[in-house]
Structures are given as structure tokens and as C-alpha cells.
mmCIF file of C-alpha atoms in Angstrom:
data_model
loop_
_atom_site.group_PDB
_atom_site.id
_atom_site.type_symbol
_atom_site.label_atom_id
_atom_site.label_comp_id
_atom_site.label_asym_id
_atom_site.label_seq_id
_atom_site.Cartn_x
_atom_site.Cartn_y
_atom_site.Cartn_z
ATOM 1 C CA UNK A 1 0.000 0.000 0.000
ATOM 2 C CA UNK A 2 1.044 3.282 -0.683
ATOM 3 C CA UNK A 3 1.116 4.012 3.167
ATOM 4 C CA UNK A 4 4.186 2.158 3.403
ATOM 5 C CA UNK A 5 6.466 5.092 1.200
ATOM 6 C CA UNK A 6 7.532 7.874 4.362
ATOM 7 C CA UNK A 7 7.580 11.178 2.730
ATOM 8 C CA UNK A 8 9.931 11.732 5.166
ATOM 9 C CA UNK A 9 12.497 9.248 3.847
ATOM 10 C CA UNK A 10 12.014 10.522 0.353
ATOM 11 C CA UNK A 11 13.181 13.863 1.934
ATOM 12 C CA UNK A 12 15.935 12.957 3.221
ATOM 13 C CA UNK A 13 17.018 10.844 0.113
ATOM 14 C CA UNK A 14 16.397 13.211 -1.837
ATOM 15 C CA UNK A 15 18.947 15.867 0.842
ATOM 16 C CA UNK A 16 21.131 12.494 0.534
ATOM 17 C CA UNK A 17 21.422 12.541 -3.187
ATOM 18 C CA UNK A 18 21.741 15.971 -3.675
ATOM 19 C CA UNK A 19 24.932 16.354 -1.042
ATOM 20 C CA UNK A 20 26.865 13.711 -2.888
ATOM 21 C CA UNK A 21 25.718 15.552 -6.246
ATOM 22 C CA UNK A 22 27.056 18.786 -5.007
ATOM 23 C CA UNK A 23 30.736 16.750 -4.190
ATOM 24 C CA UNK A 24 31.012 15.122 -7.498
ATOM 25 C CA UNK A 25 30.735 18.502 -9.403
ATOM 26 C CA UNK A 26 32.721 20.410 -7.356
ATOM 27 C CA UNK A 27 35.166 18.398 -5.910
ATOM 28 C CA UNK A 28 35.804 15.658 -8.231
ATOM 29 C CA UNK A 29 34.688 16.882 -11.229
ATOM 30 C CA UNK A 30 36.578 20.307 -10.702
ATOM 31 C CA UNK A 31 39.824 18.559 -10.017
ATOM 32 C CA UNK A 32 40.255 15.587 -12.180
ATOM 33 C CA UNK A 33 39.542 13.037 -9.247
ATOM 34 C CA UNK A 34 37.330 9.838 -9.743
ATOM 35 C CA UNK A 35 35.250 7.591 -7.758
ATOM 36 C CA UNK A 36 34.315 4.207 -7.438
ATOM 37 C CA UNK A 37 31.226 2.303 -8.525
ATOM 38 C CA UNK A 38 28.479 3.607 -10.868
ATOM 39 C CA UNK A 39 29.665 7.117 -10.208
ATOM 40 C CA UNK A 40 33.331 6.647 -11.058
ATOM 41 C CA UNK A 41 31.785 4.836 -14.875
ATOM 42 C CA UNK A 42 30.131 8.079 -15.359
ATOM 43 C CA UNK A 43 33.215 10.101 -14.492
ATOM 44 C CA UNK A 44 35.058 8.123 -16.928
ATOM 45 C CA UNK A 45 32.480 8.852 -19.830
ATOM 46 C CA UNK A 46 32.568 12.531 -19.120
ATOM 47 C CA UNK A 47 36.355 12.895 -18.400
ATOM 48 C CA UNK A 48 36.967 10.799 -21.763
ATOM 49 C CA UNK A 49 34.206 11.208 -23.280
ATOM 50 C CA UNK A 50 32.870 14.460 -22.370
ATOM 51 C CA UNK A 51 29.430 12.584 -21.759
ATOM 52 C CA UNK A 52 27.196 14.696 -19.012
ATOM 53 C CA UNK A 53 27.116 12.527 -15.904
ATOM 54 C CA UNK A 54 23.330 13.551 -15.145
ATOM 55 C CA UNK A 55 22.303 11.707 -18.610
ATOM 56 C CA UNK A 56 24.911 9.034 -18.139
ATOM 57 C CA UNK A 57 24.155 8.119 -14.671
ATOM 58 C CA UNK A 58 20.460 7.358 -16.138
ATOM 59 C CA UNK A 59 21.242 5.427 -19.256
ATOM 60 C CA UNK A 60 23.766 3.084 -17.074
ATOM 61 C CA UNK A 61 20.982 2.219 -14.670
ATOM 62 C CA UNK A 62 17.963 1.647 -16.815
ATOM 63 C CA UNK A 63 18.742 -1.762 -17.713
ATOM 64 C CA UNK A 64 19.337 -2.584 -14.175
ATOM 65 C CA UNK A 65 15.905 -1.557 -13.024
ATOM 66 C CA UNK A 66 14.280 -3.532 -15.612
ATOM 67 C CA UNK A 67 16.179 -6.318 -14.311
ATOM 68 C CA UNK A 68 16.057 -5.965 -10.785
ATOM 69 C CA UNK A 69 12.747 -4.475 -10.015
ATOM 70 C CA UNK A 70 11.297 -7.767 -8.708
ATOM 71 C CA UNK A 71 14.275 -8.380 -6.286
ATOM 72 C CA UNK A 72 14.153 -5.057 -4.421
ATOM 73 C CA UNK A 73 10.374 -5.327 -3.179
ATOM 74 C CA UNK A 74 7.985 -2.460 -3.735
ATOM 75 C CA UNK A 75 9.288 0.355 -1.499
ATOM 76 C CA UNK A 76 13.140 -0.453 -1.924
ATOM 77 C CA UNK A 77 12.271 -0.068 -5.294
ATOM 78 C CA UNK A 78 10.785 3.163 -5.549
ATOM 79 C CA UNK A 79 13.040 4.585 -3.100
ATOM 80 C CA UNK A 80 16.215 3.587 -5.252
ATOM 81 C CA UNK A 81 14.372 4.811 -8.174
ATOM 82 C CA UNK A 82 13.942 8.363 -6.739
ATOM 83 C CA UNK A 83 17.648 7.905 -5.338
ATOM 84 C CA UNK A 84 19.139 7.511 -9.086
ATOM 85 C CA UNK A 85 17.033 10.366 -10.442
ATOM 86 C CA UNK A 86 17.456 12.680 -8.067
ATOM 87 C CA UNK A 87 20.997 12.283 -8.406
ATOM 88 C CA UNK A 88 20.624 12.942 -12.155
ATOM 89 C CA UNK A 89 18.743 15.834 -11.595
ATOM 90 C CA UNK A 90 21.334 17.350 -9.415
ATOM 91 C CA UNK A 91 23.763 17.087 -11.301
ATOM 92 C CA UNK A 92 22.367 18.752 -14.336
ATOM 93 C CA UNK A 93 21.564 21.434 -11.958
ATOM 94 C CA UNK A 94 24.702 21.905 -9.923
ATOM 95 C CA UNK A 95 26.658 22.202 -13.475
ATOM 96 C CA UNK A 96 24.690 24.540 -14.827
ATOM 97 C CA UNK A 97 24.178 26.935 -11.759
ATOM 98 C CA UNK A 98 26.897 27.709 -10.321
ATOM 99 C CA UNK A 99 26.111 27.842 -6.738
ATOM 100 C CA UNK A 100 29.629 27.759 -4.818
ATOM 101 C CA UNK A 101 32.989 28.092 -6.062
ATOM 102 C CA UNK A 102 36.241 27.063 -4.113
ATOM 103 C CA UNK A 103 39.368 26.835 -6.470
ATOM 104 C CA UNK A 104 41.530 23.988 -4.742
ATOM 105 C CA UNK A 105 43.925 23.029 -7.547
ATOM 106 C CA UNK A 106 46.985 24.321 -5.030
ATOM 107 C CA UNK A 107 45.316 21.804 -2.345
ATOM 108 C CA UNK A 108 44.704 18.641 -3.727
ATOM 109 C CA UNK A 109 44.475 16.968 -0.178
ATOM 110 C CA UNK A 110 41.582 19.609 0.806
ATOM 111 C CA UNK A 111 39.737 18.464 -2.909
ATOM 112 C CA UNK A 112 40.049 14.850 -2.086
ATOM 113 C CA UNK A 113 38.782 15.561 1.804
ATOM 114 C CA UNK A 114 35.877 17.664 0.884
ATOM 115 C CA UNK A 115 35.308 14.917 -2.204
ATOM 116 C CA UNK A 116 34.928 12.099 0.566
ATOM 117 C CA UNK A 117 33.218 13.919 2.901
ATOM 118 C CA UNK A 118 30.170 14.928 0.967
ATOM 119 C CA UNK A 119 29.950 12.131 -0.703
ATOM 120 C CA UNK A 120 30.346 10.495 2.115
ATOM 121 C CA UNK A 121 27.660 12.056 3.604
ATOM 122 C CA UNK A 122 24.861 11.959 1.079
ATOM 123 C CA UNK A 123 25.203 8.575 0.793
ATOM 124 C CA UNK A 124 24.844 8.045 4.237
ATOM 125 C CA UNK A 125 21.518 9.714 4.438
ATOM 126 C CA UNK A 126 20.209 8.027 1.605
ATOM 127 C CA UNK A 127 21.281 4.652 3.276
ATOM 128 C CA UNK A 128 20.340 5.463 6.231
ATOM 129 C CA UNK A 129 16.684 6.306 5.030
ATOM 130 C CA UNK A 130 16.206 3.215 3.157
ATOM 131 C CA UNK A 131 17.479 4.486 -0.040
ATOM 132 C CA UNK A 132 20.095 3.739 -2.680
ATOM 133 C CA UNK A 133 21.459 5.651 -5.910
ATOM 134 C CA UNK A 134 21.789 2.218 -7.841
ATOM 135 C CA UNK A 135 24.139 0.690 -10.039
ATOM 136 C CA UNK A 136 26.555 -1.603 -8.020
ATOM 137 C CA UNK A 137 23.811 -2.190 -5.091
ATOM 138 C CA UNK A 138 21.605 -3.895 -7.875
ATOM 139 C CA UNK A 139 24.173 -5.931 -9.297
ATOM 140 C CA UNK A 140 25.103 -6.880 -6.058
ATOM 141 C CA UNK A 141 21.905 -7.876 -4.956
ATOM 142 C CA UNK A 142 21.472 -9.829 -8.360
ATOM 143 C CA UNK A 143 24.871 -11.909 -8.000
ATOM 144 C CA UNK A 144 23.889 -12.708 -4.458
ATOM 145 C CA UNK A 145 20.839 -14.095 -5.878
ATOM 146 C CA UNK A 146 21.585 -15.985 -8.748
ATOM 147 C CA UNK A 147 25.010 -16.963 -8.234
ATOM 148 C CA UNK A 148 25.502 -16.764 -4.353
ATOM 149 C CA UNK A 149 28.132 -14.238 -4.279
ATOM 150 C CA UNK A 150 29.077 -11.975 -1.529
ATOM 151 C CA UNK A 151 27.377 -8.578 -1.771
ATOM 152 C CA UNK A 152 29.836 -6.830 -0.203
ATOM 153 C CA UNK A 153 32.407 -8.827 -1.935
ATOM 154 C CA UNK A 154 31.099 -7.987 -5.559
ATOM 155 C CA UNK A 155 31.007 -4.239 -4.146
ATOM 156 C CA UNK A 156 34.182 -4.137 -3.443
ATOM 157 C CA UNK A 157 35.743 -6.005 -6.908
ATOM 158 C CA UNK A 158 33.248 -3.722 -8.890
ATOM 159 C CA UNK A 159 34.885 -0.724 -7.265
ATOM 160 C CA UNK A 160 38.358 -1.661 -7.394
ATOM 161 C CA UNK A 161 37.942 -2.715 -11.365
ATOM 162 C CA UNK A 162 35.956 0.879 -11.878
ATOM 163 C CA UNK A 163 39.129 3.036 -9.905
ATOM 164 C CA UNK A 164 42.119 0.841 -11.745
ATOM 165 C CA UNK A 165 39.992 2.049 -15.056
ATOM 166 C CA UNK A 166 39.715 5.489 -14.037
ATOM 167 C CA UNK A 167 43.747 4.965 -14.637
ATOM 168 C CA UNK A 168 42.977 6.015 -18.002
ATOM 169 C CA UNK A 169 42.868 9.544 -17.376
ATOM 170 C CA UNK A 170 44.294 9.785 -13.652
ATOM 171 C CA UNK A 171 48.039 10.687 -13.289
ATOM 172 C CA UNK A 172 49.415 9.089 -10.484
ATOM 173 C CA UNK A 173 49.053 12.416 -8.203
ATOM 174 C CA UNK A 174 45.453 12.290 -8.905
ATOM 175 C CA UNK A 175 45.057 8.641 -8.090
ATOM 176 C CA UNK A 176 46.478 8.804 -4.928
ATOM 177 C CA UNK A 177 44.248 11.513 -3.846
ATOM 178 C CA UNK A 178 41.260 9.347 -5.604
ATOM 179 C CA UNK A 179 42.192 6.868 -2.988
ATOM 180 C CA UNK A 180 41.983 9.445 -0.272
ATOM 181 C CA UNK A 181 38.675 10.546 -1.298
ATOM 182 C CA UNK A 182 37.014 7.179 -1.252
ATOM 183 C CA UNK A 183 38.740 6.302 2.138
ATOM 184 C CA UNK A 184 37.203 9.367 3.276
ATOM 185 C CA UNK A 185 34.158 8.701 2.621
ATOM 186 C CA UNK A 186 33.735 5.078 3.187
ATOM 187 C CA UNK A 187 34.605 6.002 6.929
ATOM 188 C CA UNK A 188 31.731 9.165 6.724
ATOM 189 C CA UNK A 189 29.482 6.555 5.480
ATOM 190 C CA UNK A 190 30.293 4.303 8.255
ATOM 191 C CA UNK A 191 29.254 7.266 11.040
ATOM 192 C CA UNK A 192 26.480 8.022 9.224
ATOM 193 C CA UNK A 193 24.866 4.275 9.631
ATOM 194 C CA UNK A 194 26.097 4.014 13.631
ATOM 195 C CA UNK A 195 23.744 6.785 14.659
ATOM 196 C CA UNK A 196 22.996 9.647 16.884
ATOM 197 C CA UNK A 197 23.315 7.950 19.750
ATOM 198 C CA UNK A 198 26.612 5.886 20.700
ATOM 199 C CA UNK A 199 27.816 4.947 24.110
ATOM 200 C CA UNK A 200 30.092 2.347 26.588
ATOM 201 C CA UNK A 201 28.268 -0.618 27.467
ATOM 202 C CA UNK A 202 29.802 -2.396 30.887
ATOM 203 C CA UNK A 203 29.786 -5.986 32.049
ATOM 204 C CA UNK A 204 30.257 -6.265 35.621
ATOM 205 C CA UNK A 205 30.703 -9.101 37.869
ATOM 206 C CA UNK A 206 30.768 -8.876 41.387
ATOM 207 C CA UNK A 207 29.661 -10.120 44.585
ATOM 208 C CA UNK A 208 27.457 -6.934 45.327
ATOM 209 C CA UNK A 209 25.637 -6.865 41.803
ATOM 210 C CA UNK A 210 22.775 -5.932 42.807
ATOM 211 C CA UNK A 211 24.484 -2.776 45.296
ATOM 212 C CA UNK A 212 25.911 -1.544 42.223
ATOM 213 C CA UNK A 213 23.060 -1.674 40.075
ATOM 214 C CA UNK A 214 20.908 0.658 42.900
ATOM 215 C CA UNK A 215 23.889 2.609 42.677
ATOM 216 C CA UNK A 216 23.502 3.322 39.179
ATOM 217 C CA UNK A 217 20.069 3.896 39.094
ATOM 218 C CA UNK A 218 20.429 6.127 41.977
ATOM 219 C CA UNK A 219 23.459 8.177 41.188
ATOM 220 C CA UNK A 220 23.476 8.030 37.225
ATOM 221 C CA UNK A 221 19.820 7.802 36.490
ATOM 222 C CA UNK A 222 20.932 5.222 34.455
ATOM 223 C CA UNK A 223 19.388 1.174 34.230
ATOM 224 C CA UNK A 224 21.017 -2.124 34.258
ATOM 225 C CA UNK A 225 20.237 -5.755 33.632
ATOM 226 C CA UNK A 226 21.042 -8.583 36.174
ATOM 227 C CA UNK A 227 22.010 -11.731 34.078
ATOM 228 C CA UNK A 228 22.703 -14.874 35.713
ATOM 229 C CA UNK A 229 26.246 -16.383 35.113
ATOM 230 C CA UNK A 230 28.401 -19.023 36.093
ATOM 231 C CA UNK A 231 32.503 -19.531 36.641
ATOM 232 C CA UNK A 232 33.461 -21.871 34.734
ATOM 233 C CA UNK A 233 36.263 -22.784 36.989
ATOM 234 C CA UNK A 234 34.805 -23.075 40.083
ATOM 235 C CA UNK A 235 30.984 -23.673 38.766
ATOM 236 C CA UNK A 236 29.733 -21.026 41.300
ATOM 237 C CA UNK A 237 26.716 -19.026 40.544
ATOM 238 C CA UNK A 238 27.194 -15.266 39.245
ATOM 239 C CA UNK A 239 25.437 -12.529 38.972
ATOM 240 C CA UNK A 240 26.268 -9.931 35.953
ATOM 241 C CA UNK A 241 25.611 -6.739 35.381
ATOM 242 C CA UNK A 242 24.952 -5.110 31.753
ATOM 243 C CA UNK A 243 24.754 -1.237 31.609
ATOM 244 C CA UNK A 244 25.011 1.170 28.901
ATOM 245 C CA UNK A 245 26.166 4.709 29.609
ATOM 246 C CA UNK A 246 27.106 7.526 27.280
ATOM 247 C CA UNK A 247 30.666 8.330 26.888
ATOM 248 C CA UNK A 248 31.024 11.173 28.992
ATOM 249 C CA UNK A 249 29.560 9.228 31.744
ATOM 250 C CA UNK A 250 32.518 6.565 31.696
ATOM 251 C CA UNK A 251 34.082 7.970 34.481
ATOM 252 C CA UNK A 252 31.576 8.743 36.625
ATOM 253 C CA UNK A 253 30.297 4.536 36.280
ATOM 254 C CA UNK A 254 34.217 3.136 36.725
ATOM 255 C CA UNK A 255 34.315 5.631 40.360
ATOM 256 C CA UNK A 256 30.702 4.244 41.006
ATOM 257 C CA UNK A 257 31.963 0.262 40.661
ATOM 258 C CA UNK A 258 35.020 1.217 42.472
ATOM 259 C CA UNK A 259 33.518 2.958 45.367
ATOM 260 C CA UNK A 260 30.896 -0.294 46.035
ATOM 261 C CA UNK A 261 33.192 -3.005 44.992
ATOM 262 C CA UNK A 262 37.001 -2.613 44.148
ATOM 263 C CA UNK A 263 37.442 -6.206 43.382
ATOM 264 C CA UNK A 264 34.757 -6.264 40.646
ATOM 265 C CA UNK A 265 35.709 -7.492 37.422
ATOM 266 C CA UNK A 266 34.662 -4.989 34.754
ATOM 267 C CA UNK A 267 35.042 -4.725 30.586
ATOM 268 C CA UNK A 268 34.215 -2.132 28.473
ATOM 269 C CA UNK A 269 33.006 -1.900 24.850
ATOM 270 C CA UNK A 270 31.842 0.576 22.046
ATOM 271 C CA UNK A 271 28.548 0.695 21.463
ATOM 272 C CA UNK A 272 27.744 2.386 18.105
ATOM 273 C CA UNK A 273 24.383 3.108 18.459
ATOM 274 C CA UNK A 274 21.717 2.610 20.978
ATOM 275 C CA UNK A 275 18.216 2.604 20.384
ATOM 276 C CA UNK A 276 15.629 2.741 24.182
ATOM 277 C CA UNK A 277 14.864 4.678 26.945
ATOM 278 C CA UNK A 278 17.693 7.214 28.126
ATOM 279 C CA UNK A 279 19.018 7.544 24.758
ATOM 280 C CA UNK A 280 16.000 7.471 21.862
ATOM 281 C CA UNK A 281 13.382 7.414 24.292
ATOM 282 C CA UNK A 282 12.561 9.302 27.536
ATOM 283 C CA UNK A 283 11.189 8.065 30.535
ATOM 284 C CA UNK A 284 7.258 7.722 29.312
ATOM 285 C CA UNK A 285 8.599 6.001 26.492
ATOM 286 C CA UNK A 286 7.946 8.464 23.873
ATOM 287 C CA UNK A 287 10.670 9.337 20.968
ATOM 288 C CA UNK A 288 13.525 12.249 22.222
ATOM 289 C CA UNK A 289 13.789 14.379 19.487
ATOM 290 C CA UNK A 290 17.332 15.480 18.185
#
């Protein structure tokens, strides 16, 4: 049902796509740098070629709708439809208004950061919001089907094969700072899919479990989850403690353990997002707003 398409993730696909447009015309495209995927094909063409990316970027992923339109399901579907267009559309724009100009021919490094980052960015929206911009995702999604290869394997040989081509009219200057660029933005992509909300998560185990848990409640305003354990050395019955605390509140939760039990035996982790009460939710359980 048509229910089932958010506006507000075509909104924010369509911010997505045109962020990453806006870094591919005037980072990359201003300064000779490519990219990887569907995107560094059509940088090829127009480098080459002089073909318009906006028209390019269409005519590569045609076929690939028409034959994976049954694999995506409905909404995936439509989404990465409005994805690939609205990156076409974009670009045609952002070419033909000039809407910002930074020269950074002196400062390739700053090119190739300000490349990844946007990039980077946009695409992290539009994954984020249930989107895609096409091209490799679909083929992906086809091999894994039909021939049972690794998605994120056929990603990343796809990629590879599309940057080594780009060799064509990269200098070896250029190709470093391609490299940069896509490292860039691989790693913007990656914070963009952890989250608003990261933390520490703790597992403690003590004799005074439960003391420590009060504790945190009391002092920190903060829950935790008694699990039941057991040594495997000595077979004895343990309690453990979960927790998860934001990262300023590290130190204030190691003082806490200390304070009740000095001999407790504590590890830490990351936790790249968290999704609940304290963090996405408040205390009557409705959404926080960021």
C-alpha cells in the first residue's frame, strides 16, 4: 500500500542525493579526481568522453531496473528509483548553476577531503533512510541471488575494477588523492549508519551486583540488567551486570563500581548506536527528538 512510502524518507534521500551531487561537481569533477562504482563509470564517460554525468548516470541504470525491479520489493524499489534520479537531476543542476565556487587546484588533499566527505555524507543519508542511488547495489543484490556471491564482496571487486579504469585519465598524483577521497568517505558513510546515539556498554561481575546496580540507578539515572552467570572454573553461581552509559559518563560509572566493589571485574566496549529509553526514548517512552 502506498502508506508504506515515508515522505519523510524521500526527503531525506532526496537531501542524501543531492549532497553527494554537489561533491562530485565540485570536488571531483573540478579537479580531475574519480570515484568508485556507478559514479566513477560516469566520471570516466565525461572525463573521456565528455558525456554529461546527469544523462549518463540514467542510461547506465535503466537496464538494471528492468532487471532488478522484482528483487528489491515495492518500497526499496521506488526509493532507489527516486535515489538515481534525483541524483541525475542534481547534477544537471549543480553544473549549470553555479552555486559555490572554491578553487583547490593548489590543495589537492583539501579536494580529495571535501570529495569524501560529501559524498560520504549523502550517501549516508540516503542509506540510512532506506534508499540507494543504484548501479553496483543492484548488481550486487542480483549476484547474491543468482550466483551466491558476496554482496559486499562484488562491491568491493566492482569498485576496485571501476578506480584501476579510471587509470585512463588519472596521473598518479590524482590517483592517490582518488584513494583518499574514497577512504574518506567510506569512513563518513560508516558514522552516518552508527547513529545519533553511541555509548560504553559495561559488564560487571561482582559479589554486590545488585548494590551496584541501585547505585547506578540512583546516582546516574541510568538502568542495568542482572544476568545470571556461572565460573566456569569453580561452577559457582554469578550474577552480571549489563549497563550502557554515554561516553562522557565513563568515568563517573568506573568511580561508582570502584567505590561499592574494588574487586569487581569490569570490561568495556563501544557501542555504536543505541536505540531505548535514556538515549531514543525518555522516561514515558515516547521518541527524544534530536
Amino acid at each position: 500500500m502506498i502508506s508504506k512510502i515515508h515522505f519523510k524518507n524521500i526527503f531525506f534521500i532526496l537531501l542524501g542525493t543531492a549532497i553527494m551531487s554537489f561533491g562530485l561537481v565540485y570536488f571531483n569533477m573540478e579537479n580531475n579526481l574519480a570515484d568508485g562504482g556507478f559514479t566513477g563509470i560516469t566520471l570516466i564517460l565525461y572525463f573521456i568522453l565528455n558525456i554529461d554525468p546527469a544523462y549518463s548516470n540514467l542510461v547506465l541504470n535503466i537496464p538494471l531496473f528492468i532487471i532488478g525491479w522484482r528483487i528489491l520489493g515495492r518500497n526499496a524499489f521506488i526509493y532507489t528509483l527516486i535515489g538515481t534520479l534525483a541524483v541525475s537531476v542534481f547534477l544537471w543542476l549543480f553544473q549549470r548553476y553555479k552555486f559555490f565556487a572554491m578553487p583547490l587546484d593548489d590543495d589537492m588533499t583539501l579536494a580529495a577531503l571535501f570529495a569524501g566527505v560529501f559524498i560520504g555524507a549523502g550517501l549516508g543519508i540516503v542509506f540510512r533512510f532506506g534508499g540507494t542511488t543504484g548501479g553496483v547495489d543492484i548488481i550486487a543484490k542480483l549476484g547474491f541471488k543468482y550466483f551466491g556471491w558476496s554482496m559486499g564482496r562484488t562491491m568491493f571487486v566492482f569498485d576496485a575494477a571501476v578506480i584501476t579504469s579510471s587509470l585512463v585519465y588519472l596521473n598518479y598524483r590524482e590517483a592517490m588523492y582518488t584513494l583518499l577521497a574514497v577512504f574518506v568517505a567510506a569512513k563518513v558513510i560508516d558514522f552516518m549508519q552508527q547513529g545519533a546515539y553511541s555509548g560504553k556498554a559495561a559488564m560487571i561481575i561482582s559479589e554486590h551486583a545488585p548494590v551496584i546496580a541501585s547505585a547506578i540507578l540512583e546516582e546516574m539515572d541510568r538502568g542495568a540488567t542482572i544476568l545470571k552467570g556461572r565460573g566456569s572454573f569453580t561452577g559457582d553461581d554469578r550474577e552480571v551486570l549489563y549497563c550502557v552509559v554515554g561516553r562522557n559518563e565513563m568515568v563517573r560509572l568506573k568511580n561508582l563500581i570502584s567505590k561499592v566493589d574494588p574487586h569487581a571485574f569490569v570490561t568495556l566496549a563501544d557501542v555504536q548506536d543505541v536505540i531505548g529509553e535514556g538515549f531514543t526514548l525518555d522516561e514515558n517512552k515516547k521518541p527524544i527528538e534530536l
